[in-house]
Amino acid sequence: MDHPIRTENLRKVYKLGRRKGTRTAVDDLSIEVPHGVVFGFLGPNGAGKTTTIKMLLDFVRPTSGNATIFGKPTTQASTRRLVGYLPEQPYFHKFLRPVEVVCMHAALAGVDKRDIRRLAAAALERTGISEYADTPIGKLSKGLTQRVGIAQAIVGDPKLLILDEPTSGLDPIGRRHTRDLILQLRDEGKTIFLSSHLLSEVENTCDTIAVLKRGRLVAYGTPDQVRGGDQKVTIQVAALDKQTKESLRFAGADVEERPTAISISVLPESVYDVMRVLEKAGASIVRIQTERESLEEAFLRLAA
Amino acid sequence: MSGIWIIAKMSLLENSRKQVFHVLCLLMLAVIGSSTLLTIFTEGVQIKILKDLCMTCILFGGAALAIALGATGIPNDVESRTIHPLIARPITRTQYVVGKYIGTLITVALGVAAMTAAFAVLIYGYQHSFDSFLGIAILFTLLEVAVVAAIATTISAFVSPAIATVVTFMAYLAGTIKIGYIGGLIERSQSGVSKAIYSLIYHALPNLESFNFKTSLVHHDVVPASYLWQVAIYGLCYIAFVLVVGASYFSSREV
């Protein structure tokens, strides 16, 4: 079966005018998004995330390379029949009401006329904005408008959801609600392509991650694979003499004096050497723990 | 086809709730209503002036609505990014442009219908009957407004709302005076180049005066049915041509 999203050497170069030349927004991007996963699309501002999404939805055309959705070229309108899209900071006509917007999107998604009202009401209920269904969008807060955006994206049972910063503008409760909704949608078999700056959100929801830096793919895999980096072991001891500290540094450890203890950080392969030094010095070990690189640390290492 | 109607319905909902629609309609209704104050003329002259004034009001009101709504719909959607969730759905850009046009046209037609209703009530109050030609004259006024809305929609596919409004207004004025003024320029021009340029402008602009049957209505002139058909076909072809240009450009535009 074809991948929900597949890009091959996708490249987008914007012309900035005669004097300013060009800017490469996306460069040689090749990714495959598997079925039924939450795919995190990460990168700092200007990394090319939104441009990639725009190419996937045919808002802009690639300079070279190609992209497919469920095996069909993104330039065909019918390709988007299986797609729901939430733009970053969604804007809707301020004179329209949430129920009108969601009904219209249900109709555009090809929902049967008889089911439109019912499915729109269900989508509004699922995103927690039923009580605002008849309030003009111009009078809704940013967070509630964001929820209208999520409701219009999920209506019509799309198989692929492209969500650009879905929790932007939401309060902590709304953020949690949206995160749970994303996981529910994945459990229902949908594929979710999630672009986000919030690393904790990505860490808690994504099965696969791609990290972009200046338009290029710098990491791709499961969160564990992307985190990769160096796993460290931290040993805390009560006290150490100067000679032991020197021996530990010679064994490859980082020794840090803290108010209550001395912290020794060491790579797993050097743990035995360090332990032998500590045993020889008769050091009193307070705590031993392993520390993995967080996604935030990995992101900073990869994208900063 | 359903995509066009959904966009048209959304466009109608949006346009009909805009302040500019309500203000222009109320203004034109007020002008039509105030024409009853013209009591210094004899009854026959008064009815002629009433018809002339009301038809002018309907035409200008309709054209103003077509320009104000048609020239802003697409560029506002692009600038405010409200277009993104829409075109992320399985609709083509052509469907979007045609849908926006139809939505605008229905909104303008509602405004024209309101003004026509007020005009009809006044006429009935004065002469206790309707002119048989009134419906046809109004229909062709609506066709003229439809041409203006098509021009506005197409220009708005290229440029910002402000520029689209100005350019459409200029095209409307030029289309109204083209026979007399631009036709005269072609006749008077000496060089072949200027003659070719004026001819190009002459043929590119719509002949909006051909839709105006106000004089025939006021003076009870008989207009041959064949001429009416010619004008109707010309109007519909012009609308189709203009929309094809706008939709073709917008289909390749990055938004």
PDB file of C-alpha atoms in Angstrom, chain B residues 2-246:
ATOM      1  CA  SER B   2     -20.732  20.722  -5.923  1.00  0.00           C
ATOM      2  CA  GLY B   3     -17.416  22.346  -4.943  1.00  0.00           C
ATOM      3  CA  ILE B   4     -18.418  25.492  -6.840  1.00  0.00           C
ATOM      4  CA  TRP B   5     -21.777  25.673  -5.082  1.00  0.00           C
ATOM      5  CA  ILE B   6     -20.253  25.152  -1.640  1.00  0.00           C
ATOM      6  CA  ILE B   7     -17.746  27.970  -2.206  1.00  0.00           C
ATOM      7  CA  ALA B   8     -20.555  30.110  -3.688  1.00  0.00           C
ATOM      8  CA  LYS B   9     -22.730  29.493  -0.637  1.00  0.00           C
ATOM      9  CA  MET B  10     -19.893  30.404   1.707  1.00  0.00           C
ATOM     10  CA  SER B  11     -19.136  33.506  -0.329  1.00  0.00           C
ATOM     11  CA  LEU B  12     -22.836  34.484  -0.245  1.00  0.00           C
ATOM     12  CA  LEU B  13     -23.001  34.019   3.539  1.00  0.00           C
ATOM     13  CA  GLU B  14     -19.848  36.048   4.036  1.00  0.00           C
ATOM     14  CA  ASN B  15     -20.759  38.858   1.611  1.00  0.00           C
ATOM     15  CA  SER B  16     -24.319  39.220   2.837  1.00  0.00           C
ATOM     16  CA  ARG B  17     -23.037  39.834   6.373  1.00  0.00           C
ATOM     17  CA  LYS B  18     -20.558  42.513   5.332  1.00  0.00           C
ATOM     18  CA  GLN B  19     -21.254  46.075   6.364  1.00  0.00           C
ATOM     19  CA  VAL B  20     -20.503  47.418   2.863  1.00  0.00           C
ATOM     20  CA  PHE B  21     -23.372  45.328   1.454  1.00  0.00           C
ATOM     21  CA  HIS B  22     -25.882  46.644   3.991  1.00  0.00           C
ATOM     22  CA  VAL B  23     -24.692  50.256   3.700  1.00  0.00           C
ATOM     23  CA  LEU B  24     -24.769  50.331  -0.127  1.00  0.00           C
ATOM     24  CA  CYS B  25     -28.200  48.674  -0.250  1.00  0.00           C
ATOM     25  CA  LEU B  26     -29.653  51.061   2.331  1.00  0.00           C
ATOM     26  CA  LEU B  27     -28.103  54.060   0.576  1.00  0.00           C
ATOM     27  CA  MET B  28     -29.573  53.124  -2.790  1.00  0.00           C
ATOM     28  CA  LEU B  29     -32.962  52.326  -1.240  1.00  0.00           C
ATOM     29  CA  ALA B  30     -32.890  55.739   0.426  1.00  0.00           C
ATOM     30  CA  VAL B  31     -32.157  57.448  -2.917  1.00  0.00           C
ATOM     31  CA  ILE B  32     -34.963  55.480  -4.625  1.00  0.00           C
ATOM     32  CA  GLY B  33     -37.326  56.356  -1.765  1.00  0.00           C
ATOM     33  CA  SER B  34     -36.376  60.034  -1.862  1.00  0.00           C
ATOM     34  CA  SER B  35     -37.266  60.243  -5.560  1.00  0.00           C
ATOM     35  CA  THR B  36     -40.923  60.539  -4.441  1.00  0.00           C
ATOM     36  CA  LEU B  37     -40.038  64.032  -3.256  1.00  0.00           C
ATOM     37  CA  LEU B  38     -39.803  65.184  -6.898  1.00  0.00           C
ATOM     38  CA  THR B  39     -43.215  66.833  -6.992  1.00  0.00           C
ATOM     39  CA  ILE B  40     -42.478  69.998  -8.986  1.00  0.00           C
ATOM     40  CA  PHE B  41     -42.971  68.274 -12.341  1.00  0.00           C
ATOM     41  CA  THR B  42     -46.116  67.280 -14.124  1.00  0.00           C
ATOM     42  CA  GLU B  43     -47.143  63.669 -13.579  1.00  0.00           C
ATOM     43  CA  GLY B  44     -45.901  62.322 -16.942  1.00  0.00           C
ATOM     44  CA  VAL B  45     -42.490  63.986 -16.576  1.00  0.00           C
ATOM     45  CA  GLN B  46     -42.279  62.913 -12.957  1.00  0.00           C
ATOM     46  CA  ILE B  47     -42.751  59.246 -13.861  1.00  0.00           C
ATOM     47  CA  LYS B  48     -40.062  59.512 -16.546  1.00  0.00           C
ATOM     48  CA  ILE B  49     -37.633  61.125 -14.097  1.00  0.00           C
ATOM     49  CA  LEU B  50     -38.537  58.529 -11.481  1.00  0.00           C
ATOM     50  CA  LYS B  51     -37.789  55.668 -13.879  1.00  0.00           C
ATOM     51  CA  ASP B  52     -34.548  57.303 -15.031  1.00  0.00           C
ATOM     52  CA  LEU B  53     -33.364  57.971 -11.487  1.00  0.00           C
ATOM     53  CA  CYS B  54     -34.316  54.549 -10.137  1.00  0.00           C
ATOM     54  CA  MET B  55     -32.730  52.651 -13.051  1.00  0.00           C
ATOM     55  CA  THR B  56     -29.534  54.692 -12.632  1.00  0.00           C
ATOM     56  CA  CYS B  57     -29.622  53.961  -8.923  1.00  0.00           C
ATOM     57  CA  ILE B  58     -30.038  50.212  -9.487  1.00  0.00           C
ATOM     58  CA  LEU B  59     -27.232  50.190 -12.039  1.00  0.00           C
ATOM     59  CA  PHE B  60     -24.758  52.193  -9.943  1.00  0.00           C
ATOM     60  CA  GLY B  61     -25.750  50.402  -6.750  1.00  0.00           C
ATOM     61  CA  GLY B  62     -25.320  47.008  -8.406  1.00  0.00           C
ATOM     62  CA  ALA B  63     -22.004  48.003  -9.986  1.00  0.00           C
ATOM     63  CA  ALA B  64     -20.733  49.420  -6.683  1.00  0.00           C
ATOM     64  CA  LEU B  65     -21.670  46.175  -4.911  1.00  0.00           C
ATOM     65  CA  ALA B  66     -20.051  44.084  -7.663  1.00  0.00           C
ATOM     66  CA  ILE B  67     -16.820  46.077  -7.404  1.00  0.00           C
ATOM     67  CA  ALA B  68     -16.750  46.255  -3.587  1.00  0.00           C
ATOM     68  CA  LEU B  69     -17.485  42.550  -3.087  1.00  0.00           C
ATOM     69  CA  GLY B  70     -15.920  41.065  -6.233  1.00  0.00           C
ATOM     70  CA  ALA B  71     -12.599  42.894  -5.994  1.00  0.00           C
ATOM     71  CA  THR B  72     -11.995  41.961  -2.368  1.00  0.00           C
ATOM     72  CA  GLY B  73     -13.160  38.345  -2.015  1.00  0.00           C
ATOM     73  CA  ILE B  74     -10.161  36.426  -3.382  1.00  0.00           C
ATOM     74  CA  PRO B  75      -7.288  38.738  -2.324  1.00  0.00           C
ATOM     75  CA  ASN B  76      -8.722  39.043   1.194  1.00  0.00           C
ATOM     76  CA  ASP B  77      -8.838  35.239   1.420  1.00  0.00           C
ATOM     77  CA  VAL B  78      -5.206  35.043   0.244  1.00  0.00           C
ATOM     78  CA  GLU B  79      -3.969  37.818   2.532  1.00  0.00           C
ATOM     79  CA  SER B  80      -5.793  36.554   5.604  1.00  0.00           C
ATOM     80  CA  ARG B  81      -4.947  32.939   4.695  1.00  0.00           C
ATOM     81  CA  THR B  82      -8.599  31.891   4.978  1.00  0.00           C
ATOM     82  CA  ILE B  83      -8.061  30.315   1.571  1.00  0.00           C
ATOM     83  CA  HIS B  84      -5.724  27.614   2.917  1.00  0.00           C
ATOM     84  CA  PRO B  85      -8.256  25.325   4.639  1.00  0.00           C
ATOM     85  CA  LEU B  86     -10.528  25.665   1.584  1.00  0.00           C
ATOM     86  CA  ILE B  87      -8.058  24.748  -1.147  1.00  0.00           C
ATOM     87  CA  ALA B  88      -6.646  21.981   1.052  1.00  0.00           C
ATOM     88  CA  ARG B  89      -9.949  20.245   0.239  1.00  0.00           C
ATOM     89  CA  PRO B  90     -10.481  18.331  -3.012  1.00  0.00           C
ATOM     90  CA  ILE B  91     -11.465  21.359  -5.087  1.00  0.00           C
ATOM     91  CA  THR B  92      -9.585  22.960  -7.957  1.00  0.00           C
ATOM     92  CA  ARG B  93      -8.581  26.595  -8.011  1.00  0.00           C
ATOM     93  CA  THR B  94     -10.940  27.089 -10.958  1.00  0.00           C
ATOM     94  CA  GLN B  95     -13.838  25.819  -8.834  1.00  0.00           C
ATOM     95  CA  TYR B  96     -12.762  28.220  -6.107  1.00  0.00           C
ATOM     96  CA  VAL B  97     -12.647  31.258  -8.449  1.00  0.00           C
ATOM     97  CA  VAL B  98     -15.967  30.407 -10.136  1.00  0.00           C
ATOM     98  CA  GLY B  99     -17.540  29.701  -6.722  1.00  0.00           C
ATOM     99  CA  LYS B 100     -16.398  33.066  -5.382  1.00  0.00           C
ATOM    100  CA  TYR B 101     -17.800  34.755  -8.502  1.00  0.00           C
ATOM    101  CA  ILE B 102     -21.184  33.054  -8.241  1.00  0.00           C
ATOM    102  CA  GLY B 103     -21.395  33.845  -4.516  1.00  0.00           C
ATOM    103  CA  THR B 104     -20.639  37.499  -5.231  1.00  0.00           C
ATOM    104  CA  LEU B 105     -23.137  37.575  -8.085  1.00  0.00           C
ATOM    105  CA  ILE B 106     -25.952  36.101  -5.968  1.00  0.00           C
ATOM    106  CA  THR B 107     -25.241  38.655  -3.222  1.00  0.00           C
ATOM    107  CA  VAL B 108     -25.305  41.510  -5.748  1.00  0.00           C
ATOM    108  CA  ALA B 109     -28.489  40.075  -7.276  1.00  0.00           C
ATOM    109  CA  LEU B 110     -30.114  40.151  -3.826  1.00  0.00           C
ATOM    110  CA  GLY B 111     -29.213  43.839  -3.534  1.00  0.00           C
ATOM    111  CA  VAL B 112     -30.513  44.547  -7.049  1.00  0.00           C
ATOM    112  CA  ALA B 113     -33.723  42.614  -6.221  1.00  0.00           C
ATOM    113  CA  ALA B 114     -34.288  44.757  -3.118  1.00  0.00           C
ATOM    114  CA  MET B 115     -33.798  47.973  -5.128  1.00  0.00           C
ATOM    115  CA  THR B 116     -36.013  46.659  -7.936  1.00  0.00           C
ATOM    116  CA  ALA B 117     -38.768  45.813  -5.456  1.00  0.00           C
ATOM    117  CA  ALA B 118     -38.662  49.364  -4.074  1.00  0.00           C
ATOM    118  CA  PHE B 119     -38.680  50.762  -7.623  1.00  0.00           C
ATOM    119  CA  ALA B 120     -41.624  48.555  -8.633  1.00  0.00           C
ATOM    120  CA  VAL B 121     -43.653  49.654  -5.608  1.00  0.00           C
ATOM    121  CA  LEU B 122     -43.051  53.317  -6.484  1.00  0.00           C
ATOM    122  CA  ILE B 123     -43.935  52.840 -10.149  1.00  0.00           C
ATOM    123  CA  TYR B 124     -47.107  50.982  -9.231  1.00  0.00           C
ATOM    124  CA  GLY B 125     -48.008  53.749  -6.810  1.00  0.00           C
ATOM    125  CA  TYR B 126     -47.774  56.345  -9.574  1.00  0.00           C
ATOM    126  CA  GLN B 127     -49.150  54.624 -12.663  1.00  0.00           C
ATOM    127  CA  HIS B 128     -51.076  51.673 -11.111  1.00  0.00           C
ATOM    128  CA  SER B 129     -49.471  49.292 -13.609  1.00  0.00           C
ATOM    129  CA  PHE B 130     -46.049  47.878 -14.515  1.00  0.00           C
ATOM    130  CA  ASP B 131     -44.155  48.475 -17.738  1.00  0.00           C
ATOM    131  CA  SER B 132     -43.837  45.227 -19.644  1.00  0.00           C
ATOM    132  CA  PHE B 133     -40.231  46.128 -20.472  1.00  0.00           C
ATOM    133  CA  LEU B 134     -39.241  46.790 -16.839  1.00  0.00           C
ATOM    134  CA  GLY B 135     -38.301  43.149 -16.145  1.00  0.00           C
ATOM    135  CA  ILE B 136     -36.128  42.947 -19.265  1.00  0.00           C
ATOM    136  CA  ALA B 137     -34.394  46.245 -18.491  1.00  0.00           C
ATOM    137  CA  ILE B 138     -33.629  45.046 -14.958  1.00  0.00           C
ATOM    138  CA  LEU B 139     -32.423  41.664 -16.268  1.00  0.00           C
ATOM    139  CA  PHE B 140     -29.941  43.383 -18.575  1.00  0.00           C
ATOM    140  CA  THR B 141     -28.843  45.693 -15.776  1.00  0.00           C
ATOM    141  CA  LEU B 142     -28.127  42.537 -13.792  1.00  0.00           C
ATOM    142  CA  LEU B 143     -26.166  41.166 -16.742  1.00  0.00           C
ATOM    143  CA  GLU B 144     -24.113  44.366 -16.839  1.00  0.00           C
ATOM    144  CA  VAL B 145     -23.450  44.021 -13.134  1.00  0.00           C
ATOM    145  CA  ALA B 146     -22.506  40.361 -13.698  1.00  0.00           C
ATOM    146  CA  VAL B 147     -19.914  41.480 -16.267  1.00  0.00           C
ATOM    147  CA  VAL B 148     -18.515  44.012 -13.785  1.00  0.00           C
ATOM    148  CA  ALA B 149     -18.386  41.328 -11.051  1.00  0.00           C
ATOM    149  CA  ALA B 150     -16.526  38.970 -13.420  1.00  0.00           C
ATOM    150  CA  ILE B 151     -13.978  41.679 -14.208  1.00  0.00           C
ATOM    151  CA  ALA B 152     -13.580  42.440 -10.490  1.00  0.00           C
ATOM    152  CA  THR B 153     -13.140  38.740  -9.618  1.00  0.00           C
ATOM    153  CA  THR B 154     -10.570  38.195 -12.358  1.00  0.00           C
ATOM    154  CA  ILE B 155      -8.523  41.300 -11.554  1.00  0.00           C
ATOM    155  CA  SER B 156      -8.620  40.339  -7.867  1.00  0.00           C
ATOM    156  CA  ALA B 157      -7.001  36.994  -8.769  1.00  0.00           C
ATOM    157  CA  PHE B 158      -3.899  38.956  -9.822  1.00  0.00           C
ATOM    158  CA  VAL B 159      -3.552  41.865  -7.378  1.00  0.00           C
ATOM    159  CA  SER B 160      -4.367  43.211  -3.897  1.00  0.00           C
ATOM    160  CA  PRO B 161      -7.937  44.267  -2.917  1.00  0.00           C
ATOM    161  CA  ALA B 162      -7.168  47.997  -3.145  1.00  0.00           C
ATOM    162  CA  ILE B 163      -5.603  47.776  -6.611  1.00  0.00           C
ATOM    163  CA  ALA B 164      -8.342  45.419  -7.814  1.00  0.00           C
ATOM    164  CA  THR B 165     -11.021  47.888  -6.659  1.00  0.00           C
ATOM    165  CA  VAL B 166      -9.377  50.847  -8.430  1.00  0.00           C
ATOM    166  CA  VAL B 167      -8.616  48.934 -11.652  1.00  0.00           C
ATOM    167  CA  THR B 168     -12.148  47.461 -11.814  1.00  0.00           C
ATOM    168  CA  PHE B 169     -13.670  50.889 -11.255  1.00  0.00           C
ATOM    169  CA  MET B 170     -11.534  52.301 -14.082  1.00  0.00           C
ATOM    170  CA  ALA B 171     -12.507  49.387 -16.333  1.00  0.00           C
ATOM    171  CA  TYR B 172     -16.164  50.033 -15.466  1.00  0.00           C
ATOM    172  CA  LEU B 173     -15.888  53.723 -16.367  1.00  0.00           C
ATOM    173  CA  ALA B 174     -13.954  52.943 -19.555  1.00  0.00           C
ATOM    174  CA  GLY B 175     -16.485  50.252 -20.494  1.00  0.00           C
ATOM    175  CA  THR B 176     -19.304  52.777 -20.076  1.00  0.00           C
ATOM    176  CA  ILE B 177     -17.739  55.467 -22.265  1.00  0.00           C
ATOM    177  CA  LYS B 178     -15.825  53.284 -24.687  1.00  0.00           C
ATOM    178  CA  ILE B 179     -18.039  53.683 -27.766  1.00  0.00           C
ATOM    179  CA  GLY B 180     -18.014  57.461 -27.677  1.00  0.00           C
ATOM    180  CA  TYR B 181     -14.576  58.200 -26.295  1.00  0.00           C
ATOM    181  CA  ILE B 182     -12.258  55.318 -27.271  1.00  0.00           C
ATOM    182  CA  GLY B 183     -14.112  54.868 -30.571  1.00  0.00           C
ATOM    183  CA  GLY B 184     -13.418  58.541 -31.267  1.00  0.00           C
ATOM    184  CA  LEU B 185      -9.743  58.103 -30.391  1.00  0.00           C
ATOM    185  CA  ILE B 186      -9.442  55.252 -32.919  1.00  0.00           C
ATOM    186  CA  GLU B 187     -11.026  57.387 -35.628  1.00  0.00           C
ATOM    187  CA  ARG B 188      -8.842  60.397 -34.873  1.00  0.00           C
ATOM    188  CA  SER B 189      -5.502  58.598 -34.374  1.00  0.00           C
ATOM    189  CA  GLN B 190      -2.997  59.129 -37.183  1.00  0.00           C
ATOM    190  CA  SER B 191      -0.316  56.512 -36.516  1.00  0.00           C
ATOM    191  CA  GLY B 192      -0.902  52.786 -37.002  1.00  0.00           C
ATOM    192  CA  VAL B 193       0.596  51.895 -33.595  1.00  0.00           C
ATOM    193  CA  SER B 194      -1.704  54.133 -31.575  1.00  0.00           C
ATOM    194  CA  LYS B 195      -4.670  52.974 -33.645  1.00  0.00           C
ATOM    195  CA  ALA B 196      -3.736  49.344 -32.860  1.00  0.00           C
ATOM    196  CA  ILE B 197      -3.359  50.105 -29.131  1.00  0.00           C
ATOM    197  CA  TYR B 198      -6.717  51.920 -28.973  1.00  0.00           C
ATOM    198  CA  SER B 199      -8.355  49.091 -30.920  1.00  0.00           C
ATOM    199  CA  LEU B 200      -6.920  46.522 -28.493  1.00  0.00           C
ATOM    200  CA  ILE B 201      -8.256  48.486 -25.503  1.00  0.00           C
ATOM    201  CA  TYR B 202     -11.579  48.967 -27.289  1.00  0.00           C
ATOM    202  CA  HIS B 203     -12.046  45.252 -27.891  1.00  0.00           C
ATOM    203  CA  ALA B 204     -10.712  44.135 -24.506  1.00  0.00           C
ATOM    204  CA  LEU B 205     -13.107  46.372 -22.601  1.00  0.00           C
ATOM    205  CA  PRO B 206     -16.740  45.352 -22.329  1.00  0.00           C
ATOM    206  CA  ASN B 207     -19.294  47.521 -24.046  1.00  0.00           C
ATOM    207  CA  LEU B 208     -21.336  48.169 -20.919  1.00  0.00           C
ATOM    208  CA  GLU B 209     -23.637  50.693 -22.570  1.00  0.00           C
ATOM    209  CA  SER B 210     -25.073  47.906 -24.729  1.00  0.00           C
ATOM    210  CA  PHE B 211     -26.725  46.451 -21.573  1.00  0.00           C
ATOM    211  CA  ASN B 212     -28.367  49.756 -20.687  1.00  0.00           C
ATOM    212  CA  PHE B 213     -32.023  49.857 -21.715  1.00  0.00           C
ATOM    213  CA  LYS B 214     -32.977  52.718 -19.435  1.00  0.00           C
ATOM    214  CA  THR B 215     -33.820  55.086 -22.301  1.00  0.00           C
ATOM    215  CA  SER B 216     -35.983  52.451 -23.978  1.00  0.00           C
ATOM    216  CA  LEU B 217     -37.849  51.922 -20.690  1.00  0.00           C
ATOM    217  CA  VAL B 218     -38.383  55.639 -20.071  1.00  0.00           C
ATOM    218  CA  HIS B 219     -39.467  56.461 -23.629  1.00  0.00           C
ATOM    219  CA  HIS B 220     -41.297  53.185 -24.334  1.00  0.00           C
ATOM    220  CA  ASP B 221     -39.024  52.410 -27.315  1.00  0.00           C
ATOM    221  CA  VAL B 222     -39.388  48.992 -28.906  1.00  0.00           C
ATOM    222  CA  VAL B 223     -36.217  46.882 -28.777  1.00  0.00           C
ATOM    223  CA  PRO B 224     -36.049  43.943 -31.219  1.00  0.00           C
ATOM    224  CA  ALA B 225     -35.802  40.535 -29.547  1.00  0.00           C
ATOM    225  CA  SER B 226     -32.886  39.574 -31.824  1.00  0.00           C
ATOM    226  CA  TYR B 227     -30.878  42.504 -30.479  1.00  0.00           C
ATOM    227  CA  LEU B 228     -31.654  41.482 -26.901  1.00  0.00           C
ATOM    228  CA  TRP B 229     -30.422  37.951 -27.637  1.00  0.00           C
ATOM    229  CA  GLN B 230     -27.238  39.294 -29.208  1.00  0.00           C
ATOM    230  CA  VAL B 231     -26.515  41.435 -26.167  1.00  0.00           C
ATOM    231  CA  ALA B 232     -27.261  38.547 -23.785  1.00  0.00           C
ATOM    232  CA  ILE B 233     -24.932  36.167 -25.652  1.00  0.00           C
ATOM    233  CA  TYR B 234     -22.244  38.860 -25.807  1.00  0.00           C
ATOM    234  CA  GLY B 235     -22.508  39.401 -22.039  1.00  0.00           C
ATOM    235  CA  LEU B 236     -22.390  35.692 -21.182  1.00  0.00           C
ATOM    236  CA  CYS B 237     -19.434  35.080 -23.522  1.00  0.00           C
ATOM    237  CA  TYR B 238     -17.577  38.048 -22.057  1.00  0.00           C
ATOM    238  CA  ILE B 239     -18.138  36.748 -18.510  1.00  0.00           C
ATOM    239  CA  ALA B 240     -16.943  33.250 -19.504  1.00  0.00           C
ATOM    240  CA  PHE B 241     -13.833  34.646 -21.223  1.00  0.00           C
ATOM    241  CA  VAL B 242     -12.896  36.886 -18.311  1.00  0.00           C
ATOM    242  CA  LEU B 243     -13.390  34.101 -15.748  1.00  0.00           C
ATOM    243  CA  VAL B 244     -11.273  31.671 -17.813  1.00  0.00           C
ATOM    244  CA  VAL B 245      -8.424  34.218 -17.762  1.00  0.00           C
ATOM    245  CA  GLY B 246      -8.746  34.735 -13.987  1.00  0.00           C
TER     246      GLY B 246
END
